[in-house]
Amino acid sequence: MAELFKEFMLLYQDEVLPPLRIHYKDFSRWQSSKKQIELIRQQEEYWIKEFSGEIPVLNLPVDFARPAIQDFTGHSLAFELGKGESLKLKNLAISEGLTLYMVLLALFNVLLARLSGQDEIVVGSPVNGRRHPELEPLVGMFVNTLALRNYPIGEKSIKELMAEVKEETMAAWENQDYPFEDLVERVAVERDAGR
């Protein structure tokens, strides 16, 4: 959206858009190249191995009966961290060799584990799918979802969990080109219209 807005503003100011080095059709052609197909096949092996066996379904406590068909109505709770808390989290990330995202993901896994009583959590995380700088100015859908599987078992320290989350996240990012939709089709996951 930022790129689209930037281009609209340039056009509005009667400026000429710079020519694109590549187009979306070039990206599509690249995706179907032999080299890319082989890469996807290798990434598929990673994801199939990652989700072999039983896949957990998150069972959060609810105060109502789960509907037969998924319903997206709900509420949200907004909050802000103060500068002090933000700085502490950033310093923790730096001291552990993590990104702030990885620290927050580890904490989110702990929250979900505590609420659900489960010790295996899968969290979907979007990636922009623009691994090459040439793709940045292109308008188009490149987004993919990474299914991050972590084990926030109670006996682990938070530092141990953060190290595992880092390892899992880095491996998933390395294999981010494999389409999430293909993974869902390939693994033994029970479909439920209420989820």
Short mmCIF file of C-alpha atoms in Angstrom, two decimals:
data_model
loop_
_atom_site.label_atom_id
_atom_site.label_comp_id
_atom_site.label_asym_id
_atom_site.label_seq_id
_atom_site.Cartn_x
_atom_site.Cartn_y
_atom_site.Cartn_z
CA MET A 1 0.00 0.00 0.00
CA ALA A 2 2.88 2.36 0.75
CA GLU A 3 4.28 1.89 -2.75
CA LEU A 4 0.87 2.44 -4.33
CA PHE A 5 0.33 5.59 -2.25
CA LYS A 6 3.79 6.89 -3.19
CA GLU A 7 3.04 6.38 -6.89
CA PHE A 8 -0.34 8.09 -6.61
CA MET A 9 1.31 11.07 -4.92
CA LEU A 10 3.92 11.31 -7.69
CA LEU A 11 1.21 11.19 -10.36
CA TYR A 12 -0.87 13.74 -8.45
CA GLN A 13 2.14 16.08 -8.47
CA ASP A 14 2.30 15.58 -12.25
CA GLU A 15 5.59 13.68 -12.04
CA VAL A 16 6.58 10.75 -14.20
CA LEU A 17 6.90 7.37 -12.52
CA PRO A 18 10.34 5.79 -12.78
CA PRO A 19 10.39 2.74 -15.06
CA LEU A 20 10.22 -0.64 -13.35
CA ARG A 21 13.21 -2.93 -13.72
CA ILE A 22 10.97 -5.98 -13.54
CA HIS A 23 7.23 -6.56 -13.71
CA TYR A 24 4.89 -8.91 -11.87
CA LYS A 25 4.82 -11.16 -14.95
CA ASP A 26 8.62 -11.51 -14.60
CA PHE A 27 8.12 -12.63 -11.02
CA SER A 28 5.50 -15.17 -12.17
CA ARG A 29 7.86 -16.48 -14.85
CA TRP A 30 10.67 -16.74 -12.28
CA GLN A 31 8.38 -18.70 -9.92
CA SER A 32 7.83 -21.34 -12.59
CA SER A 33 11.51 -21.67 -13.48
CA LYS A 34 13.22 -25.03 -12.90
CA LYS A 35 15.51 -23.54 -10.27
CA GLN A 36 12.60 -22.11 -8.28
CA ILE A 37 10.56 -25.30 -8.60
CA GLU A 38 13.51 -27.26 -7.14
CA LEU A 39 13.81 -24.74 -4.30
CA ILE A 40 10.09 -25.09 -3.53
CA ARG A 41 10.46 -28.88 -3.53
CA GLN A 42 13.27 -28.61 -0.95
CA GLN A 43 11.21 -26.21 1.14
CA GLU A 44 8.24 -28.56 0.93
CA GLU A 45 10.39 -31.28 2.55
CA TYR A 46 11.14 -28.93 5.44
CA TRP A 47 7.46 -28.06 6.01
CA ILE A 48 6.19 -31.64 5.68
CA LYS A 49 8.79 -32.77 8.23
CA GLU A 50 7.90 -29.83 10.50
CA PHE A 51 4.21 -30.80 10.49
CA SER A 52 4.48 -34.58 10.45
CA GLY A 53 2.47 -36.27 13.15
CA GLU A 54 -0.48 -34.81 14.99
CA ILE A 55 -1.01 -31.08 14.58
CA PRO A 56 -2.36 -29.33 17.67
CA VAL A 57 -5.58 -27.35 17.60
CA LEU A 58 -5.53 -24.35 19.92
CA ASN A 59 -8.31 -24.66 22.46
CA LEU A 60 -8.67 -21.38 24.26
CA PRO A 61 -11.29 -21.12 27.00
CA VAL A 62 -14.43 -19.40 25.74
CA ASP A 63 -17.48 -18.01 27.47
CA PHE A 64 -19.86 -19.18 24.76
CA ALA A 65 -20.50 -22.24 22.63
CA ARG A 66 -18.25 -22.39 19.57
CA PRO A 67 -20.40 -21.73 16.49
CA ALA A 68 -20.72 -24.42 13.81
CA ILE A 69 -19.55 -21.89 11.20
CA GLN A 70 -16.62 -19.57 11.95
CA ASP A 71 -17.77 -16.13 13.00
CA PHE A 72 -15.41 -13.17 12.94
CA THR A 73 -17.35 -10.93 15.28
CA GLY A 74 -15.53 -10.14 18.45
CA HIS A 75 -13.79 -7.53 20.50
CA SER A 76 -10.28 -6.23 20.77
CA LEU A 77 -8.28 -4.92 23.65
CA ALA A 78 -5.84 -2.16 22.82
CA PHE A 79 -2.89 -1.35 25.06
CA GLU A 80 0.43 0.40 24.81
CA LEU A 81 3.73 -0.41 26.38
CA GLY A 82 5.48 2.46 28.05
CA LYS A 83 8.93 3.57 26.97
CA GLY A 84 10.48 1.75 29.92
CA GLU A 85 8.88 -1.60 29.08
CA SER A 86 9.70 -1.19 25.38
CA LEU A 87 13.32 -0.43 26.19
CA LYS A 88 13.56 -3.48 28.47
CA LEU A 89 12.17 -5.73 25.73
CA LYS A 90 14.55 -4.27 23.14
CA ASN A 91 17.51 -4.73 25.50
CA LEU A 92 16.43 -8.31 26.19
CA ALA A 93 16.30 -8.96 22.45
CA ILE A 94 19.78 -7.51 21.95
CA SER A 95 21.27 -9.42 24.90
CA GLU A 96 19.85 -12.73 23.63
CA GLY A 97 20.74 -12.13 19.97
CA LEU A 98 17.08 -11.98 18.92
CA THR A 99 14.83 -9.57 17.13
CA LEU A 100 12.09 -7.83 19.08
CA TYR A 101 9.62 -9.85 16.99
CA MET A 102 11.15 -13.11 18.28
CA VAL A 103 10.93 -11.97 21.91
CA LEU A 104 7.29 -10.97 21.49
CA LEU A 105 6.51 -14.23 19.67
CA ALA A 106 8.01 -16.24 22.53
CA LEU A 107 5.93 -14.28 25.04
CA PHE A 108 2.81 -14.74 22.90
CA ASN A 109 3.45 -18.51 22.85
CA VAL A 110 3.70 -18.50 26.65
CA LEU A 111 0.42 -16.57 26.91
CA LEU A 112 -1.38 -19.01 24.58
CA ALA A 113 0.08 -22.00 26.42
CA ARG A 114 -1.03 -20.64 29.77
CA LEU A 115 -4.54 -19.81 28.55
CA SER A 116 -5.03 -23.13 26.75
CA GLY A 117 -3.08 -25.47 29.02
CA GLN A 118 -1.32 -26.81 25.90
CA ASP A 119 2.43 -27.24 25.54
CA GLU A 120 2.52 -27.15 21.75
CA ILE A 121 1.44 -23.98 19.96
CA VAL A 122 1.22 -23.11 16.26
CA VAL A 123 1.05 -19.44 15.36
CA GLY A 124 0.50 -18.14 11.84
CA SER A 125 2.73 -15.24 10.92
CA PRO A 126 2.58 -13.35 7.62
CA VAL A 127 5.69 -12.58 5.58
CA ASN A 128 5.75 -10.04 2.79
CA GLY A 129 7.23 -12.50 0.27
CA ARG A 130 9.53 -9.87 -1.23
CA ARG A 131 12.87 -11.51 -0.59
CA HIS A 132 14.60 -9.66 -3.43
CA PRO A 133 15.05 -5.87 -3.50
CA GLU A 134 13.81 -5.76 -7.09
CA LEU A 135 10.35 -6.80 -5.86
CA GLU A 136 9.96 -3.89 -3.43
CA PRO A 137 8.48 -1.37 -5.91
CA LEU A 138 6.12 -3.90 -7.50
CA VAL A 139 2.42 -3.73 -6.72
CA GLY A 140 1.03 -7.22 -6.30
CA MET A 141 0.27 -10.01 -3.87
CA PHE A 142 3.42 -11.66 -2.55
CA VAL A 143 2.30 -12.38 1.03
CA ASN A 144 2.60 -15.85 2.51
CA THR A 145 1.84 -17.25 5.97
CA LEU A 146 4.41 -19.12 8.04
CA ALA A 147 3.10 -21.67 10.52
CA LEU A 148 5.49 -21.39 13.47
CA ARG A 149 5.36 -24.44 15.75
CA ASN A 150 6.78 -23.96 19.23
CA TYR A 151 6.78 -25.84 22.52
CA PRO A 152 6.40 -23.49 25.51
CA ILE A 153 6.62 -26.32 28.05
CA GLY A 154 6.44 -25.15 31.67
CA GLU A 155 9.82 -26.56 32.69
CA LYS A 156 11.69 -24.42 30.16
CA SER A 157 13.14 -21.08 31.08
CA ILE A 158 12.03 -18.13 29.00
CA LYS A 159 15.58 -17.85 27.62
CA GLU A 160 15.47 -21.48 26.46
CA LEU A 161 12.12 -20.85 24.79
CA MET A 162 13.36 -17.67 23.14
CA ALA A 163 16.36 -19.56 21.71
CA GLU A 164 14.00 -22.23 20.32
CA VAL A 165 11.68 -19.57 18.89
CA LYS A 166 14.68 -17.94 17.21
CA GLU A 167 15.75 -21.25 15.66
CA GLU A 168 12.20 -22.06 14.51
CA THR A 169 11.61 -18.58 13.11
CA MET A 170 14.91 -18.49 11.22
CA ALA A 171 14.25 -21.92 9.69
CA ALA A 172 10.73 -20.89 8.69
CA TRP A 173 12.00 -17.66 7.11
CA GLU A 174 14.56 -19.66 5.14
CA ASN A 175 11.68 -21.78 3.79
CA GLN A 176 9.12 -19.01 3.32
CA ASP A 177 8.58 -19.50 -0.41
CA TYR A 178 6.55 -22.69 0.05
CA PRO A 179 2.86 -21.65 -0.15
CA PHE A 180 0.90 -22.04 3.07
CA GLU A 181 -2.13 -23.24 1.10
CA ASP A 182 -0.06 -26.13 -0.27
CA LEU A 183 1.06 -27.05 3.26
CA VAL A 184 -2.54 -27.16 4.48
CA GLU A 185 -3.43 -29.48 1.61
CA ARG A 186 -0.46 -31.78 2.23
CA VAL A 187 -0.60 -32.33 6.00
CA ALA A 188 -3.13 -34.32 7.98
CA VAL A 189 -5.16 -31.50 9.46
CA GLU A 190 -8.80 -31.98 10.34
CA ARG A 191 -10.92 -29.23 8.80
CA ASP A 192 -13.50 -27.60 11.05
CA ALA A 193 -15.87 -24.95 9.68
CA GLY A 194 -16.16 -23.47 13.19
CA ARG A 195 -12.45 -22.54 13.24
#
